[in-house]
Amino acid sequence: MEAVDRRASVGSDVPFFATFATLSIAYVLLIVALLAADVSYTSFADLLDALESEEIRYSIRLSFISCTITAILSVWFAIPIGYLMSRYEFRGKALVDGILDIPIVLPPMVIGLSLLILFQTAPGRAVESVIPVTFHVPSVILAQFSVACAFAVRSMRITFDQIDPRSETVALTLGCNRGMAFRRVALPEAGRGVLSAGTLAWARALGEFGPILVFSGATRMRTEVLPSTVFLELSVGNIEAAVAVSLLMVTAAVVVLVITRLVGMRRRGW
Amino acid sequence: MVIRLEGVCIRIGSFELTDVELALDSGEYAVLMGRTGCGKTTLLECLCGLKPLASGKILLDGRDISHARPGERGIGYVPQEGVLFPTMSVRHNLSFALDVQRRGAREIDERVRELADLLSVSHLLERGVRGLSGGERQRVALGRALAARPSVLCLDEPLSALDDQTREEMIAVLESVREQTGVTAFHVTHNRAEAERLATRTFVIEGGTLTAAGGESPR
């Protein structure tokens, strides 16, 4: 009889699943509700109206071009940084690791302000005398890059962590130097990770607003990107246009997210 | 002597292997035995140049390779589980070393065909490596290490993850590789039966030193 009692004391699994499922569903519903609210507030005509505005077309163009440049630059930096951080132990590594995460945790406005001040210093002004940065298009790319690259670095580091370093050591015994082993073995293995770091950086750059507002301003036909458009349209009370542009960004972000997921699935062999 | 280790000491962290004296003639097949964590793999990695020596010398065909870079040693390496290059086909795994050395296309083609025949993997050449069985992976890893005709081959537990039948097949493959290529081999294993089948010399690593099994001199 005692054994039977002990079995009975295990209790039901229902409260566990009920709690976890309720919290999960509540958050998923919140996300879906946000998107549904946007869609219900706007119409196709509002979207067309928004697209007819030359300022908004400029902002779409600048957003897509700057995000693409930012994504390429981020991947370019993230590959070597992610590789070194994944493969090597060195003095001060924990410090470097912490520094690399700063753009992720720093408030966006602070990044913008810091960039603004950096370009007021002597080296910053020297750069400005050759290429105008602050309040010009390069500042948009630099502001996006400062944050997006940190995400790309994190993603590339995880990618290289998941790749067996022994492949590279075998390549060394087969006549490669470190560079050749990286190029011929590690980089092809990281291919999909590179693509996903790139899309992550792109999506991150698309949503960047705080640093751009401070460091680039939101001047129409000059440094206006899609988040600035939403801000500017809202500030003049044109909510329809703001929502239409928001939906455009949501669509672009979803497309990027889907690409990343598909790539991730194929990578895991699903 | 093809390969000679003179007073080799290895110190990595708290691990230490001291005064390793060993010499192998051409075509000899040395099996290294010892408990897990005794340093068998580390000794192989030092031979291949993947880990540094604390002191001592490694001479290969009379050449001091103690501090030579891995790719300049002419020692083939088959790590545990093979570790094939997953983005490449079987053919490209086999031709890797020759591609790196920029050998001619015809020479590479002939060598790949020769290795594929020797290791019975001709039917797999155009396949990717992901779907290969354990035995097939080991054959390809062996072929990849042999491609540039190294004078010494280091095999790290090449048969450990295989079922009994595949293990028997691989032992036969290793025997025919030894006969046909005359390569000198270091083979790490836990398995005494495997050692008896393949070894011309057996060494045991215990308590941080290497000794020849069966009372024979390591030299």
PDB file of C-alpha atoms in Angstrom, chain A residues 132-247:
ATOM      1  CA  PRO A 132      31.807  65.036 -44.138  1.00  0.00           C
ATOM      2  CA  VAL A 133      30.307  62.526 -41.694  1.00  0.00           C
ATOM      3  CA  THR A 134      28.128  64.120 -38.986  1.00  0.00           C
ATOM      4  CA  PHE A 135      24.634  64.965 -40.310  1.00  0.00           C
ATOM      5  CA  HIS A 136      25.549  63.413 -43.677  1.00  0.00           C
ATOM      6  CA  VAL A 137      24.863  59.964 -45.165  1.00  0.00           C
ATOM      7  CA  PRO A 138      28.118  58.372 -43.860  1.00  0.00           C
ATOM      8  CA  SER A 139      26.917  59.105 -40.312  1.00  0.00           C
ATOM      9  CA  VAL A 140      23.787  57.012 -40.964  1.00  0.00           C
ATOM     10  CA  ILE A 141      25.924  54.028 -41.985  1.00  0.00           C
ATOM     11  CA  LEU A 142      28.362  54.529 -39.093  1.00  0.00           C
ATOM     12  CA  ALA A 143      25.510  54.759 -36.552  1.00  0.00           C
ATOM     13  CA  GLN A 144      23.896  51.592 -37.932  1.00  0.00           C
ATOM     14  CA  PHE A 145      27.251  49.788 -38.122  1.00  0.00           C
ATOM     15  CA  SER A 146      28.185  50.618 -34.504  1.00  0.00           C
ATOM     16  CA  VAL A 147      25.241  48.587 -33.230  1.00  0.00           C
ATOM     17  CA  ALA A 148      24.589  46.030 -36.000  1.00  0.00           C
ATOM     18  CA  CYS A 149      28.193  44.816 -36.071  1.00  0.00           C
ATOM     19  CA  ALA A 150      28.007  43.766 -32.417  1.00  0.00           C
ATOM     20  CA  PHE A 151      25.087  41.466 -33.245  1.00  0.00           C
ATOM     21  CA  ALA A 152      26.923  40.081 -36.276  1.00  0.00           C
ATOM     22  CA  VAL A 153      30.010  39.428 -34.123  1.00  0.00           C
ATOM     23  CA  ARG A 154      27.955  37.508 -31.593  1.00  0.00           C
ATOM     24  CA  SER A 155      26.328  35.468 -34.348  1.00  0.00           C
ATOM     25  CA  MET A 156      29.656  34.675 -36.068  1.00  0.00           C
ATOM     26  CA  ARG A 157      31.228  33.659 -32.799  1.00  0.00           C
ATOM     27  CA  ILE A 158      28.436  31.158 -32.136  1.00  0.00           C
ATOM     28  CA  THR A 159      28.840  29.890 -35.701  1.00  0.00           C
ATOM     29  CA  PHE A 160      32.566  29.236 -35.238  1.00  0.00           C
ATOM     30  CA  ASP A 161      31.953  27.734 -31.783  1.00  0.00           C
ATOM     31  CA  GLN A 162      29.747  25.137 -33.467  1.00  0.00           C
ATOM     32  CA  ILE A 163      32.368  24.211 -36.082  1.00  0.00           C
ATOM     33  CA  ASP A 164      34.783  21.468 -35.034  1.00  0.00           C
ATOM     34  CA  PRO A 165      38.230  23.144 -34.825  1.00  0.00           C
ATOM     35  CA  ARG A 166      39.828  19.775 -35.582  1.00  0.00           C
ATOM     36  CA  SER A 167      38.928  20.230 -39.272  1.00  0.00           C
ATOM     37  CA  GLU A 168      41.360  23.131 -39.353  1.00  0.00           C
ATOM     38  CA  THR A 169      44.090  21.222 -37.515  1.00  0.00           C
ATOM     39  CA  VAL A 170      43.758  18.372 -40.031  1.00  0.00           C
ATOM     40  CA  ALA A 171      44.084  20.947 -42.818  1.00  0.00           C
ATOM     41  CA  LEU A 172      47.313  22.177 -41.168  1.00  0.00           C
ATOM     42  CA  THR A 173      48.797  18.674 -41.341  1.00  0.00           C
ATOM     43  CA  LEU A 174      47.795  18.506 -45.021  1.00  0.00           C
ATOM     44  CA  GLY A 175      49.988  21.468 -45.969  1.00  0.00           C
ATOM     45  CA  CYS A 176      47.879  24.526 -45.101  1.00  0.00           C
ATOM     46  CA  ASN A 177      48.991  27.532 -43.090  1.00  0.00           C
ATOM     47  CA  ARG A 178      46.439  29.116 -40.719  1.00  0.00           C
ATOM     48  CA  GLY A 179      45.072  31.442 -43.394  1.00  0.00           C
ATOM     49  CA  MET A 180      44.614  28.639 -45.913  1.00  0.00           C
ATOM     50  CA  ALA A 181      42.980  26.361 -43.330  1.00  0.00           C
ATOM     51  CA  PHE A 182      40.563  29.182 -42.502  1.00  0.00           C
ATOM     52  CA  ARG A 183      39.781  29.997 -46.134  1.00  0.00           C
ATOM     53  CA  ARG A 184      39.512  26.434 -47.418  1.00  0.00           C
ATOM     54  CA  VAL A 185      37.898  24.691 -44.433  1.00  0.00           C
ATOM     55  CA  ALA A 186      36.453  26.960 -41.717  1.00  0.00           C
ATOM     56  CA  LEU A 187      34.933  29.687 -43.910  1.00  0.00           C
ATOM     57  CA  PRO A 188      33.016  27.333 -46.240  1.00  0.00           C
ATOM     58  CA  GLU A 189      31.669  25.559 -43.154  1.00  0.00           C
ATOM     59  CA  ALA A 190      30.591  28.926 -41.749  1.00  0.00           C
ATOM     60  CA  GLY A 191      28.838  29.912 -45.005  1.00  0.00           C
ATOM     61  CA  ARG A 192      25.294  29.834 -43.683  1.00  0.00           C
ATOM     62  CA  GLY A 193      26.385  31.486 -40.437  1.00  0.00           C
ATOM     63  CA  VAL A 194      27.803  34.352 -42.512  1.00  0.00           C
ATOM     64  CA  LEU A 195      24.473  34.740 -44.301  1.00  0.00           C
ATOM     65  CA  SER A 196      22.543  34.705 -41.056  1.00  0.00           C
ATOM     66  CA  ALA A 197      24.931  37.232 -39.425  1.00  0.00           C
ATOM     67  CA  GLY A 198      24.459  39.442 -42.497  1.00  0.00           C
ATOM     68  CA  THR A 199      20.654  39.297 -42.385  1.00  0.00           C
ATOM     69  CA  LEU A 200      20.667  39.903 -38.643  1.00  0.00           C
ATOM     70  CA  ALA A 201      22.870  42.982 -39.112  1.00  0.00           C
ATOM     71  CA  TRP A 202      20.631  44.158 -41.955  1.00  0.00           C
ATOM     72  CA  ALA A 203      17.448  43.847 -39.900  1.00  0.00           C
ATOM     73  CA  ARG A 204      19.091  45.488 -36.910  1.00  0.00           C
ATOM     74  CA  ALA A 205      20.306  48.397 -39.057  1.00  0.00           C
ATOM     75  CA  LEU A 206      16.827  48.865 -40.551  1.00  0.00           C
ATOM     76  CA  GLY A 207      15.325  49.515 -37.112  1.00  0.00           C
ATOM     77  CA  GLU A 208      18.119  51.793 -35.875  1.00  0.00           C
ATOM     78  CA  PHE A 209      16.720  55.172 -34.863  1.00  0.00           C
ATOM     79  CA  GLY A 210      18.197  56.656 -31.683  1.00  0.00           C
ATOM     80  CA  PRO A 211      21.836  56.937 -32.780  1.00  0.00           C
ATOM     81  CA  ILE A 212      20.794  58.164 -36.239  1.00  0.00           C
ATOM     82  CA  LEU A 213      18.533  60.872 -34.806  1.00  0.00           C
ATOM     83  CA  VAL A 214      21.355  62.230 -32.644  1.00  0.00           C
ATOM     84  CA  PHE A 215      24.336  61.707 -34.963  1.00  0.00           C
ATOM     85  CA  SER A 216      22.725  62.226 -38.393  1.00  0.00           C
ATOM     86  CA  GLY A 217      19.622  64.254 -37.671  1.00  0.00           C
ATOM     87  CA  ALA A 218      16.388  63.578 -39.500  1.00  0.00           C
ATOM     88  CA  THR A 219      16.732  65.942 -42.424  1.00  0.00           C
ATOM     89  CA  ARG A 220      14.348  65.134 -45.258  1.00  0.00           C
ATOM     90  CA  MET A 221      16.002  64.147 -48.551  1.00  0.00           C
ATOM     91  CA  ARG A 222      19.338  63.898 -46.765  1.00  0.00           C
ATOM     92  CA  THR A 223      19.629  61.673 -43.691  1.00  0.00           C
ATOM     93  CA  GLU A 224      16.061  60.470 -43.366  1.00  0.00           C
ATOM     94  CA  VAL A 225      15.724  56.700 -43.005  1.00  0.00           C
ATOM     95  CA  LEU A 226      12.496  54.737 -42.464  1.00  0.00           C
ATOM     96  CA  PRO A 227      12.418  54.995 -38.636  1.00  0.00           C
ATOM     97  CA  SER A 228      13.015  58.767 -38.991  1.00  0.00           C
ATOM     98  CA  THR A 229      10.079  58.897 -41.423  1.00  0.00           C
ATOM     99  CA  VAL A 230       7.819  57.250 -38.861  1.00  0.00           C
ATOM    100  CA  PHE A 231       8.998  59.789 -36.280  1.00  0.00           C
ATOM    101  CA  LEU A 232       8.598  62.788 -38.608  1.00  0.00           C
ATOM    102  CA  GLU A 233       5.170  61.748 -39.894  1.00  0.00           C
ATOM    103  CA  LEU A 234       3.954  61.081 -36.341  1.00  0.00           C
ATOM    104  CA  SER A 235       5.234  64.458 -35.146  1.00  0.00           C
ATOM    105  CA  VAL A 236       3.119  66.258 -37.796  1.00  0.00           C
ATOM    106  CA  GLY A 237       0.099  64.080 -36.974  1.00  0.00           C
ATOM    107  CA  ASN A 238       0.133  62.060 -40.202  1.00  0.00           C
ATOM    108  CA  ILE A 239      -0.523  58.764 -38.467  1.00  0.00           C
ATOM    109  CA  GLU A 240      -1.692  56.961 -41.654  1.00  0.00           C
ATOM    110  CA  ALA A 241       1.655  57.544 -43.358  1.00  0.00           C
ATOM    111  CA  ALA A 242       3.553  56.596 -40.198  1.00  0.00           C
ATOM    112  CA  VAL A 243       1.685  53.297 -39.981  1.00  0.00           C
ATOM    113  CA  ALA A 244       2.083  52.610 -43.706  1.00  0.00           C
ATOM    114  CA  VAL A 245       5.855  53.101 -43.445  1.00  0.00           C
ATOM    115  CA  SER A 246       5.916  50.967 -40.292  1.00  0.00           C
ATOM    116  CA  LEU A 247       4.212  48.153 -42.181  1.00  0.00           C
TER     117      LEU A 247
END
